[in-house]
Short mmCIF file of C-alpha atoms and ligand atoms in Angstrom, two decimals:
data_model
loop_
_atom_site.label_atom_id
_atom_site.label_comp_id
_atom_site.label_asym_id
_atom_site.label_seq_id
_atom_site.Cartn_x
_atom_site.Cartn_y
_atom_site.Cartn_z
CA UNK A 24 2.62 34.88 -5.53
CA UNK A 25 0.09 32.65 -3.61
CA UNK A 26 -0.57 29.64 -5.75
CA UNK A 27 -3.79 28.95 -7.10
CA UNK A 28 -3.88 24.91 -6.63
CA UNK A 29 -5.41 25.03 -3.23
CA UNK A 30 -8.16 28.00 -3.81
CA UNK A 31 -8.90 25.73 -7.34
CA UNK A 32 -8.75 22.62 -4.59
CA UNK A 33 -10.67 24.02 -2.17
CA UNK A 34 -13.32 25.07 -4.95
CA UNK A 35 -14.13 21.68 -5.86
CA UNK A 36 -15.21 20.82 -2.29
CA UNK A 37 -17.08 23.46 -2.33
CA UNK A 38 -18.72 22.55 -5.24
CA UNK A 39 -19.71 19.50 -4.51
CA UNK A 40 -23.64 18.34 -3.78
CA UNK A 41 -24.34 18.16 -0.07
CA UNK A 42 -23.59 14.15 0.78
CA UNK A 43 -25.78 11.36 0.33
CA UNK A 44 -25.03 7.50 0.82
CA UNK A 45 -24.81 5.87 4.18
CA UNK A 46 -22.17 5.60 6.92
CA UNK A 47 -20.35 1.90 7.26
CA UNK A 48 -22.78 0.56 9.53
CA UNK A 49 -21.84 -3.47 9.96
CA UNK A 50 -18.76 -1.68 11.82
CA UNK A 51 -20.16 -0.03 14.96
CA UNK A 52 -17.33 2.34 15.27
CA UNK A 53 -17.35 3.52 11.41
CA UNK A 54 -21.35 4.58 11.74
CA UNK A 55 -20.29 6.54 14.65
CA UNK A 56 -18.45 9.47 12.82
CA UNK A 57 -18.93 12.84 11.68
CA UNK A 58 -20.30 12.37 8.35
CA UNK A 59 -19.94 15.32 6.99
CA UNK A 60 -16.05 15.47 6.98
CA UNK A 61 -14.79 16.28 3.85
CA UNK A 62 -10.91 16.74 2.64
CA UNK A 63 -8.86 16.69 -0.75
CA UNK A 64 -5.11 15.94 -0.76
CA UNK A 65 -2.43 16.13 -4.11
CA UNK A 66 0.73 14.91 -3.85
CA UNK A 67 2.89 15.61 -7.05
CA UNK A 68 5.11 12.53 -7.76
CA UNK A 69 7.94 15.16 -6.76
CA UNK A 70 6.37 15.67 -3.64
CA UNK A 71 4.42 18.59 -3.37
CA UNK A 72 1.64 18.51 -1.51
CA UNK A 73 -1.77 20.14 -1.59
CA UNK A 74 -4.27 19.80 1.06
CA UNK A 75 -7.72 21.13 1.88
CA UNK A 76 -10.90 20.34 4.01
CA UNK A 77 -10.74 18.57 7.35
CA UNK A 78 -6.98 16.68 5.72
CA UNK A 79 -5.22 16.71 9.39
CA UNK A 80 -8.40 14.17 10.98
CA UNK A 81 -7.14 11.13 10.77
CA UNK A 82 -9.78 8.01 10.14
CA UNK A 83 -8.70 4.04 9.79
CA UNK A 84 -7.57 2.80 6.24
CA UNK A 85 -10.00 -0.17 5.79
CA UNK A 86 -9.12 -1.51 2.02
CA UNK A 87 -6.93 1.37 1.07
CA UNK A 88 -4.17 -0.97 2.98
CA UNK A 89 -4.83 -3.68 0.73
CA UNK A 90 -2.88 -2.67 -2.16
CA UNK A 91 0.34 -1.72 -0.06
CA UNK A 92 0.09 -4.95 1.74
CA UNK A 93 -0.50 -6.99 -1.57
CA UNK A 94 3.36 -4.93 -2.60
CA UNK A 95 4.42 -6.38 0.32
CA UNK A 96 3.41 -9.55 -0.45
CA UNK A 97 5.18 -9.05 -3.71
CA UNK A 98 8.52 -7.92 -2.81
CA UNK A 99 9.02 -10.16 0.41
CA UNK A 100 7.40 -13.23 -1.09
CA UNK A 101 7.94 -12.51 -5.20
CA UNK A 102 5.78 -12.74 -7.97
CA UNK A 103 5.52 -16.39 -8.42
CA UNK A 104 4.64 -17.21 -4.87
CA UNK A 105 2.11 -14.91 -4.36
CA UNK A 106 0.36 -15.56 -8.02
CA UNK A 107 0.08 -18.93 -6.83
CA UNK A 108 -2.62 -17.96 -3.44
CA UNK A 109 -3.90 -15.31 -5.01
CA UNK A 110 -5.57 -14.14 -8.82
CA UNK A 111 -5.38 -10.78 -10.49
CA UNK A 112 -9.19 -11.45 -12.51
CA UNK A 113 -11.90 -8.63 -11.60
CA UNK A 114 -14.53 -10.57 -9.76
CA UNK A 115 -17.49 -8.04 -10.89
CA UNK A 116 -18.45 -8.73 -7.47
CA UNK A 117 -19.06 -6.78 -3.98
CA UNK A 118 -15.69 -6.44 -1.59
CA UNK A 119 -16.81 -9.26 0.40
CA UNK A 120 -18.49 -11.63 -1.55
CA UNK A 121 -17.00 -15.17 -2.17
CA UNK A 122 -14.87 -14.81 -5.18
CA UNK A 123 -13.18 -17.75 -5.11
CA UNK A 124 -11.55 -19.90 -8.16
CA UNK A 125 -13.59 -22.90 -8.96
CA UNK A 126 -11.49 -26.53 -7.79
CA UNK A 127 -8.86 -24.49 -6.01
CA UNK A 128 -10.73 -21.60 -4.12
CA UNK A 129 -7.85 -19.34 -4.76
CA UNK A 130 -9.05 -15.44 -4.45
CA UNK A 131 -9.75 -13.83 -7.78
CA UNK A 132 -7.68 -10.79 -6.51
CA UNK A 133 -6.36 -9.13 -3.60
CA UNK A 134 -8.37 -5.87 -3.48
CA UNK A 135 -11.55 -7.83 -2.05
CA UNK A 136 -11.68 -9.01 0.90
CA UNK A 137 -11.37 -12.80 0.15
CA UNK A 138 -7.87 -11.98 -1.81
CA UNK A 139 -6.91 -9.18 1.21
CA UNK A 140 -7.04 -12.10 3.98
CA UNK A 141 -4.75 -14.31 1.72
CA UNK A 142 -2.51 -11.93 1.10
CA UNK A 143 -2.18 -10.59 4.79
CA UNK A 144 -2.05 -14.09 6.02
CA UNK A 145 1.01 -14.71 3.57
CA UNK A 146 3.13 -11.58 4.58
CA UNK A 147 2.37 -12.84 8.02
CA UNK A 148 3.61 -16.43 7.69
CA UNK A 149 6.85 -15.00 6.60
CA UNK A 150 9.33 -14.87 9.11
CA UNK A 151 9.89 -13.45 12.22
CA UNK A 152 6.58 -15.08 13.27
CA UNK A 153 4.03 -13.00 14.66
CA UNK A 154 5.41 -9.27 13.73
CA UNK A 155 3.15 -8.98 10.33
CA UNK A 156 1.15 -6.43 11.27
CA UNK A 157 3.92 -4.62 12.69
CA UNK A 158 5.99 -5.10 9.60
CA UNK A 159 2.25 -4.00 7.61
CA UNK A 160 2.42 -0.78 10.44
CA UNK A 161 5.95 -0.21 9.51
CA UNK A 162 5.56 -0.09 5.71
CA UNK A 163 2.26 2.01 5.69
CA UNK A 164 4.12 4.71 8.03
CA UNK A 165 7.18 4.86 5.55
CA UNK A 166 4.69 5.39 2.92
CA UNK A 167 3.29 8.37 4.55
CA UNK A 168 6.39 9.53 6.00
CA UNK A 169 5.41 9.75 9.42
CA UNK A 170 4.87 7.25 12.32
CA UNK A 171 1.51 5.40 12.18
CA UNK A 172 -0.68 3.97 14.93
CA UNK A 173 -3.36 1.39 14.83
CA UNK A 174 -6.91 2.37 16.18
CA UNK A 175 -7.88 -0.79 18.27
CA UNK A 176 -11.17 0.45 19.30
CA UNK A 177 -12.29 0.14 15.48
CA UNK A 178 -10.24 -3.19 14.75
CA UNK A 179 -12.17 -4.62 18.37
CA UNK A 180 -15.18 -3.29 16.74
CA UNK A 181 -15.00 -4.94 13.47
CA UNK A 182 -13.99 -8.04 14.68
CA UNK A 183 -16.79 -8.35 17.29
CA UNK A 184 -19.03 -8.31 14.07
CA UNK A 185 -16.60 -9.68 11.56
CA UNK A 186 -18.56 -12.79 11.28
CA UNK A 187 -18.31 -12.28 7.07
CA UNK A 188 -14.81 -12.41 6.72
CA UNK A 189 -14.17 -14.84 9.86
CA UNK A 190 -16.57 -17.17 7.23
CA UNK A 191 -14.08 -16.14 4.16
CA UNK A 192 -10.91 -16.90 6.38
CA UNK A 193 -12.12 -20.28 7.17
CA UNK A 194 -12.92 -21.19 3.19
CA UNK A 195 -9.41 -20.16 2.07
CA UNK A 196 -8.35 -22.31 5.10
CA UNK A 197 -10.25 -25.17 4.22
CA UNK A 198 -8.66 -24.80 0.45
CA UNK A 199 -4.91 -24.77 2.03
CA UNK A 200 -4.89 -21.08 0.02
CA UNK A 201 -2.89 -20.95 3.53
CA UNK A 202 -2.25 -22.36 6.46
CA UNK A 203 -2.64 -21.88 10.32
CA UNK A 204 -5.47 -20.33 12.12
CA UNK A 205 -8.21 -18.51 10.44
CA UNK A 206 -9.15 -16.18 13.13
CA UNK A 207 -5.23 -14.91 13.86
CA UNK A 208 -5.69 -14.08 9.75
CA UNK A 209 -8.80 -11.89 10.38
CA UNK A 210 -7.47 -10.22 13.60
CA UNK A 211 -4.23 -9.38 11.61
CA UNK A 212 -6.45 -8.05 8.69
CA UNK A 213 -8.76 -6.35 11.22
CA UNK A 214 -5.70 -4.34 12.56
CA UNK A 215 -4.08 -3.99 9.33
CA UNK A 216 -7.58 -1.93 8.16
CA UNK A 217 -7.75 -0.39 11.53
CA UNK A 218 -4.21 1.68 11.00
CA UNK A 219 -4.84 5.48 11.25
CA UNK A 220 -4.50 7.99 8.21
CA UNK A 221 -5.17 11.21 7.36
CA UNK A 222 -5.91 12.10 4.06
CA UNK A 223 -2.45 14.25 3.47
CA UNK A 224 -0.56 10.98 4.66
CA UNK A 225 -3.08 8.66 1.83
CA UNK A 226 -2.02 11.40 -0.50
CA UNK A 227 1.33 10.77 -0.03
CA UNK A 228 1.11 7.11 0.14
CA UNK A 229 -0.42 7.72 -3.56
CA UNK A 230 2.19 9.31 -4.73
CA UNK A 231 4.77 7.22 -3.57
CA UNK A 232 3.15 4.66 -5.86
CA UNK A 233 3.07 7.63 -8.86
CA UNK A 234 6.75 8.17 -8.10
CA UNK A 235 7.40 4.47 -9.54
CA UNK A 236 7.71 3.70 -5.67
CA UNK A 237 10.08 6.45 -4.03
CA UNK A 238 8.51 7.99 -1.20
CA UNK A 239 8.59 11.40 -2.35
CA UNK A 240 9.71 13.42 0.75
CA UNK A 241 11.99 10.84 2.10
CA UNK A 242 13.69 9.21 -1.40
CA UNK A 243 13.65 5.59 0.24
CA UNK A 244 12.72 3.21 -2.49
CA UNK A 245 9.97 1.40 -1.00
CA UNK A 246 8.46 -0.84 -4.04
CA UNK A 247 10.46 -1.82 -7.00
CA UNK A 248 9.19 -0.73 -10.21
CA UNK A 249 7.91 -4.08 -11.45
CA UNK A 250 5.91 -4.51 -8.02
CA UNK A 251 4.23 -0.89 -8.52
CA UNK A 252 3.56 -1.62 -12.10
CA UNK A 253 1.44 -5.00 -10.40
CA UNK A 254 0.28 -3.19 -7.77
CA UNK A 255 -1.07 -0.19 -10.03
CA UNK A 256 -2.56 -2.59 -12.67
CA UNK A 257 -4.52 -4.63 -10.11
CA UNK A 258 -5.91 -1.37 -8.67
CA UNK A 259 -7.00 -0.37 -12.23
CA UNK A 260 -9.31 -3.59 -13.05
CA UNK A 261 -10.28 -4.79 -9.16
CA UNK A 262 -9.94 -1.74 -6.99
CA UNK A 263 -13.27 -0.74 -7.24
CA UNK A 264 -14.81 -3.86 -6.49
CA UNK A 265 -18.16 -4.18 -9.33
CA UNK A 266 -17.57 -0.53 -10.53
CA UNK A 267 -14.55 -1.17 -11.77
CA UNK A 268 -15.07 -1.07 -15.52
CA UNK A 269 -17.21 2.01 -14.98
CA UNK A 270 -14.55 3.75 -12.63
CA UNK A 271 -11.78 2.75 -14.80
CA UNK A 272 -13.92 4.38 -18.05
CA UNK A 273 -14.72 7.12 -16.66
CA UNK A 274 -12.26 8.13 -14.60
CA UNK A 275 -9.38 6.63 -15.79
CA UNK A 276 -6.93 6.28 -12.99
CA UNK A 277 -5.96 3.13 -10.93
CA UNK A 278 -7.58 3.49 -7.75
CA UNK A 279 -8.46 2.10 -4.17
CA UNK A 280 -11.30 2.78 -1.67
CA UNK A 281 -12.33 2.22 1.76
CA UNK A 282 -15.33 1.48 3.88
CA UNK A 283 -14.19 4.16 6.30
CA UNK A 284 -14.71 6.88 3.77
CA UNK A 285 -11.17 7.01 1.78
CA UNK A 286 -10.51 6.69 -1.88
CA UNK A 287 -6.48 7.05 -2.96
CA UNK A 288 -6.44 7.33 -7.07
CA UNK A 289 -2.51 7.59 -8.79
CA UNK A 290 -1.15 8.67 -12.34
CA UNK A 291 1.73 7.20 -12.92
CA UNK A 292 4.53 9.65 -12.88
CA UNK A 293 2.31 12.64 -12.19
CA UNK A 294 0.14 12.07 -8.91
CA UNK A 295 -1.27 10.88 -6.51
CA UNK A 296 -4.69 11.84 -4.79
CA UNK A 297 -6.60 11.09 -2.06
CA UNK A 298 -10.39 12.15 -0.89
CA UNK A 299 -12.23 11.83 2.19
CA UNK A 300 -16.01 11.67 2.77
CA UNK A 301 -17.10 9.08 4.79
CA UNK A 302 -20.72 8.34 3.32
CA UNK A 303 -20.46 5.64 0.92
CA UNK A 304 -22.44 4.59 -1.92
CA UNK A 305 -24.49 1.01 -2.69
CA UNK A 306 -20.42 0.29 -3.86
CA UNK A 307 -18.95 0.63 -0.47
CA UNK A 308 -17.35 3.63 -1.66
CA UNK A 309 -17.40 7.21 -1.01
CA UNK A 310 -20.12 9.08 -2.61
CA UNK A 311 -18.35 12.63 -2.18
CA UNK A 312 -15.43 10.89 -3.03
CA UNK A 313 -15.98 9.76 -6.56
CA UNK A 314 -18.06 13.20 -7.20
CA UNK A 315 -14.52 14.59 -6.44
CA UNK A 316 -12.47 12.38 -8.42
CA UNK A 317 -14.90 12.69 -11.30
CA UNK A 318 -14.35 16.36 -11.08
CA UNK A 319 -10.29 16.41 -10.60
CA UNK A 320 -10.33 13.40 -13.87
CA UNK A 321 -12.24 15.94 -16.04
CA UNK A 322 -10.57 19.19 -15.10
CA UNK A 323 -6.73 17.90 -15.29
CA UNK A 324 -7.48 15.51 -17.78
CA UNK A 325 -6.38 12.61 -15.75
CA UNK A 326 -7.51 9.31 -17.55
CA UNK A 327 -5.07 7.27 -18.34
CA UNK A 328 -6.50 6.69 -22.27
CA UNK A 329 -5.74 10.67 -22.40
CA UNK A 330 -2.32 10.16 -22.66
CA UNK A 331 0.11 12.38 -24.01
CA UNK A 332 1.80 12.37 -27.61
CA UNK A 333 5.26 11.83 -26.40
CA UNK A 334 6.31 10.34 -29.84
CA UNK A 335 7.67 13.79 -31.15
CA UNK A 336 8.97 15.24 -28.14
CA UNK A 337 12.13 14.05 -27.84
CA UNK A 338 14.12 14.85 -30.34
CA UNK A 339 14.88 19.00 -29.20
CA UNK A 340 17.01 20.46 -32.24
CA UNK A 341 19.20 18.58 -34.79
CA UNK A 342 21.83 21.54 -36.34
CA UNK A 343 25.15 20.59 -38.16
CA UNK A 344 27.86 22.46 -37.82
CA UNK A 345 31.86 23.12 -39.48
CA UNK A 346 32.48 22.12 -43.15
CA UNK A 347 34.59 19.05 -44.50
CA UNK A 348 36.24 16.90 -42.39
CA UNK A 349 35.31 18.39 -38.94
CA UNK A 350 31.35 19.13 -39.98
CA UNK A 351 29.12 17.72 -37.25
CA UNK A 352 25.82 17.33 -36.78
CA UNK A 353 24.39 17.66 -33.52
CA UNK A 354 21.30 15.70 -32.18
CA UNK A 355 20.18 17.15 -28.77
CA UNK A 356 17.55 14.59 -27.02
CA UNK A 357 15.33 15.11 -23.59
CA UNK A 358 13.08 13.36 -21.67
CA UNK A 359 12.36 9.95 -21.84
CA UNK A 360 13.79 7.68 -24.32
CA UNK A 361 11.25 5.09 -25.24
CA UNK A 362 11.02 2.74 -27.80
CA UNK A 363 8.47 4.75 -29.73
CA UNK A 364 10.30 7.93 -29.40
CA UNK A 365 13.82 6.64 -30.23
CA UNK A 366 11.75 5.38 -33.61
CA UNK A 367 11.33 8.93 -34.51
CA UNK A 368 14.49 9.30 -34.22
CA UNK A 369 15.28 6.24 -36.48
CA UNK A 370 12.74 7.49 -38.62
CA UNK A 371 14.35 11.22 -39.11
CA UNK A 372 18.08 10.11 -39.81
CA UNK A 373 16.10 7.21 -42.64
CA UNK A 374 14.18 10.39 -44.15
CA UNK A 375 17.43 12.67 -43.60
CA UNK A 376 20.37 11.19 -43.76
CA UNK A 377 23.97 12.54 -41.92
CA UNK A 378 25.75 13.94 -44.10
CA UNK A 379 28.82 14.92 -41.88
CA UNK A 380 31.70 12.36 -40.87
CA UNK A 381 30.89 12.61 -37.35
CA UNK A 382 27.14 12.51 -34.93
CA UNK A 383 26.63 14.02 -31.35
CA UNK A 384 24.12 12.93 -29.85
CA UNK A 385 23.26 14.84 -26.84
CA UNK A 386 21.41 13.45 -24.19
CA UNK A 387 21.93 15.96 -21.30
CA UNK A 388 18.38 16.51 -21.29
CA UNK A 389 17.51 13.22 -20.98
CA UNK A 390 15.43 12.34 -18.16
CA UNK A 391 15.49 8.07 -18.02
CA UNK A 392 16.32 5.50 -20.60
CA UNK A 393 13.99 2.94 -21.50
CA UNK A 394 15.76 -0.90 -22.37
CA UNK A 395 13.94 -0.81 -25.38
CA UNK A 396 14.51 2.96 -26.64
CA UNK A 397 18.24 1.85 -25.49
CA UNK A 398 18.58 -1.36 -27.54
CA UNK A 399 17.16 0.63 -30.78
CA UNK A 400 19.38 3.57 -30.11
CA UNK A 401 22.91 1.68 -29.45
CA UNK A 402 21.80 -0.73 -32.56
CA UNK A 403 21.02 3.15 -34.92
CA UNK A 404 24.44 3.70 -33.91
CA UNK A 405 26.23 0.58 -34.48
CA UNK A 406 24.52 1.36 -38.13
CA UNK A 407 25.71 4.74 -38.06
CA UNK A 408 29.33 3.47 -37.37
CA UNK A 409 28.83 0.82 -40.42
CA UNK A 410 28.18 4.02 -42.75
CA UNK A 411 31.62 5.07 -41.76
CA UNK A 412 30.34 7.74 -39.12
CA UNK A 413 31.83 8.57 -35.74
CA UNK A 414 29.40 8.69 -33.35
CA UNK A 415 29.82 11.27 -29.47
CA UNK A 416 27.75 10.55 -27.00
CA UNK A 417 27.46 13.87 -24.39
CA UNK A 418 26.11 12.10 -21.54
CA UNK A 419 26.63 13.86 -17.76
CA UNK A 420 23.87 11.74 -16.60
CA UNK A 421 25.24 8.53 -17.64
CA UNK A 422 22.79 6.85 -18.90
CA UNK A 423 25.04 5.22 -21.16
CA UNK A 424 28.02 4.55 -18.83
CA UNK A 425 29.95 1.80 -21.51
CA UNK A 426 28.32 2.03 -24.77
CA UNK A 427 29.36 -1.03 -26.44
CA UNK A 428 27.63 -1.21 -29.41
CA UNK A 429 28.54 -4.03 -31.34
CA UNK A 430 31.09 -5.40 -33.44
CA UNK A 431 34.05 -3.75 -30.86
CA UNK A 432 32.77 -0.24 -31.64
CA UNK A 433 32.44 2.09 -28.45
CA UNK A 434 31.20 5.58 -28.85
CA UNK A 435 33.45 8.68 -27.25
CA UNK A 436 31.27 9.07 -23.81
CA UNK A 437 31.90 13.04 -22.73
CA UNK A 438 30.71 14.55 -19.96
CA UNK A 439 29.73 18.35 -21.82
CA UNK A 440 30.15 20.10 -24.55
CA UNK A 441 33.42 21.71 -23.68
CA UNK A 442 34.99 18.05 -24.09
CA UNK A 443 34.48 17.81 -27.31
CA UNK A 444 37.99 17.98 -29.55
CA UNK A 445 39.52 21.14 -30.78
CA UNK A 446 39.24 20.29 -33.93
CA UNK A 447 35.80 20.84 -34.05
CA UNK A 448 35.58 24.53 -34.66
CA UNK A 449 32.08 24.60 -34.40
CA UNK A 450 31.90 24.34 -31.02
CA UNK A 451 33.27 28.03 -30.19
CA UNK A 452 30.36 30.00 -28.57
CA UNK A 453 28.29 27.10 -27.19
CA UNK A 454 27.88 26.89 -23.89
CA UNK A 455 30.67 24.66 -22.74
N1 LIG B 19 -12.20 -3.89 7.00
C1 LIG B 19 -13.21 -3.83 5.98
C2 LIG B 19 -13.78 -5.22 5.74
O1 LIG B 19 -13.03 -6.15 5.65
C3 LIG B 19 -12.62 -3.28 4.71
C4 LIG B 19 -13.62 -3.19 3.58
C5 LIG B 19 -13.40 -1.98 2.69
O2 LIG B 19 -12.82 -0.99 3.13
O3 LIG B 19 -13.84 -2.00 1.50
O4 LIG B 19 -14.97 -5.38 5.67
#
């Protein structure tokens, strides 16, 4: 069977209104493209990738790099340190206006351009000196899984005209939001915006971020969880400069654009997606681009206020089994336990109690443990134990590698089925 995602994919390009908007023109080099290039990539947090349109011609990053280099920031620098140069407030304000904290001109964020400078010119103060935007070249290419260059006719370009942000450089400067010279800061940034793409390797670098921050094709852990989390939420309320709010309601998906024509949008734990048109609305942003994404976020149901009931889903089939003192009652679990999922749980055994003298609670079906659905579940059992119950845990996946509970008490931990004891007659037939 030929699968129907890229004919539906290729459909929506097709469907879209010829292009209006205008071509980046205060950067020589971006007016001079094709503007009628058009391409749609989705990445699957798993890794499968969908492409269509003119997704092999590779154009420079511009802001798109921003968010990557702001988890940079975060995972060289830490939290603390870089909350300290540089906000997460929406500014309601164009990419390169001067949003700027009153007293201590800190950056309201680091998807405009005021924020993007601090934060490039702190991941290039760390050390070894002088290597930041190779270190910023060397984390975008293991995001896209393939070896990146840097387009220095566009960076040259930009910075023969980069008057704007050579202004914003040398305000943050004059505020100590950091130190050293203002126009290495906007040459670094200049090349950091100028590194190549093509819209299969932005898709990918999206869904590394919907993959909680495992590059999908290659398994390397590139952010931590916590940093995508930071990274993700800042996209949501600044990455679309003043159409934020209206992005974020009607669309619903964090999201990052470009000047050159890009926009990268990511579900968290689904996908990732990336469009490419490069004439750009009063925004700065692609006009194409958000037709597309408007489209995609209504067809898959994408925004993120749509979410799923996961609440009943985890709980898969409860059956008890054997009479008297070997009865047992079986609890088989899957996907993700969560706090408010391991409630229902709570919730069922309050409403219907176990009746038999020992619980197994299966959880080879489960996906990932949550600390919270973890605390509640090892505290139901600890209960459990109180009410005179032995309590199995089948657990392959170790989620629960020591289950201390409490009070001494440590659950039996079994790899299958087929460990359980003899005694429990029940057990004949199963699958082992
Ligand atoms: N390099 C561009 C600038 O600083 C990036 C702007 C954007 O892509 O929104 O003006």
């Amino acid at each position: 069977m030929r699968s129907p995602i890229p004919d539906y994919l290729t459909q929506v390009l097709d469907t879209c209104a010829p292009d209006s908007g205008e071509l980046a023109e205060y950067i020589p080099e971006l007016a001079a493209v094709d503007p009628d290039r058009f391409a749609l990539s989705l990445v699957t947090a798993e890794g499968d990738a969908y492409s269509v349109g003119d997704h092999q011609d590779a154009f420079t990053i511009q802001s798109i790099s921003k968010p990557f280099v702001y988890g940079l920031a975060l995972e060289t620098l830490g939290f603390e340190a870089v909350l300290d140069h540089v906000g997460v407030e929406p500014s309601g304000e164009a990419f390169s206006e001067i949003s700027l904290e009153r007293n201590t001109g800190r950056p309201l964020n680091p998807m405009i351009n005021a924020g993007a400078l601090a934060t490039h010119a702190l991941v290039a103060s760390t050390p070894p000196a002088d290597s930041g935007v190779e270190r910023i070249l060397k984390l975008l290419s293991s995001l896209a899984g393939r070896e990146l260059d840097i387009d220095e006719k566009v960076a040259r370009s930009e910075l023969d005209n980069g008057y704007r942000n050579l202004a914003l450089a040398n305000l943050l400067r004059s505020y100590d939001v950091f130190t050293g010279d203002p126009r290495a800061v906007v040459e670094g940034y200049v090349r950091q915006c100028a590194v190549r793409v093509t819209t299969a390797d932005l898709g990918m670098m999206a869904a590394t971020l919907a993959s909680g921050g495992v590059q999908p094709h290659t398994g390397e852990q590139i952010f931590s969880r916590p940093v995508v989390r930071q990274v993700l939420s800042v996209m949501a309320t600044c990455g679309m400069y003043d159409a934020a709010g209206d992005w974020l309601t009607t669309i619903g998906i964090p999201a990052k654009s470009g000047v050159s024509g890009g926009i990268i949008g990511i579900l968290p734990g689904q996908l990732g997606i990336a469009v490419f048109s490069p004439r750009l609305d009063p925004h700065g942003t692609s006009a194409r681009g958000v037709e597309v994404c408007e489209r995609l976020s209504r067809d898959m149901n994408l925004h993120l206020m749509d979410a799923p009931m996961v609440a009943h889903s985890v709980l898969r089939r409860r059956r008890e089994f054997g009479d008297g003192d070997t009865a047992v009652t079986l609890l088989v679990l899957q996907g993700d336990l969560q706090f408010t999922n391991v409630e229902t749980i709570v919730r069922d055994l309050i409403d219907e109690p176990i009746v038999t003298p020992r619980l197994v609670l299966d959880l080879a079906l489960v996906r990932s443990v949550f600390p919270a659905g973890s605390r509640v579940l090892l505290e139901m059992v600890r209960r459990l134990h109180l009410d005179g119950i032995e309590v199995m845990f089948i657990d392959p996946e170790e989620h629960f590698p020591d289950p201390e509970v409490g009070g001494g008490y440590r659950p039996v931990v079994l790899e299958s089925i087929g460990e359980l004891p003899m005694d429990l007659q029940w057990r004949r037939g199963l699958p082992g």
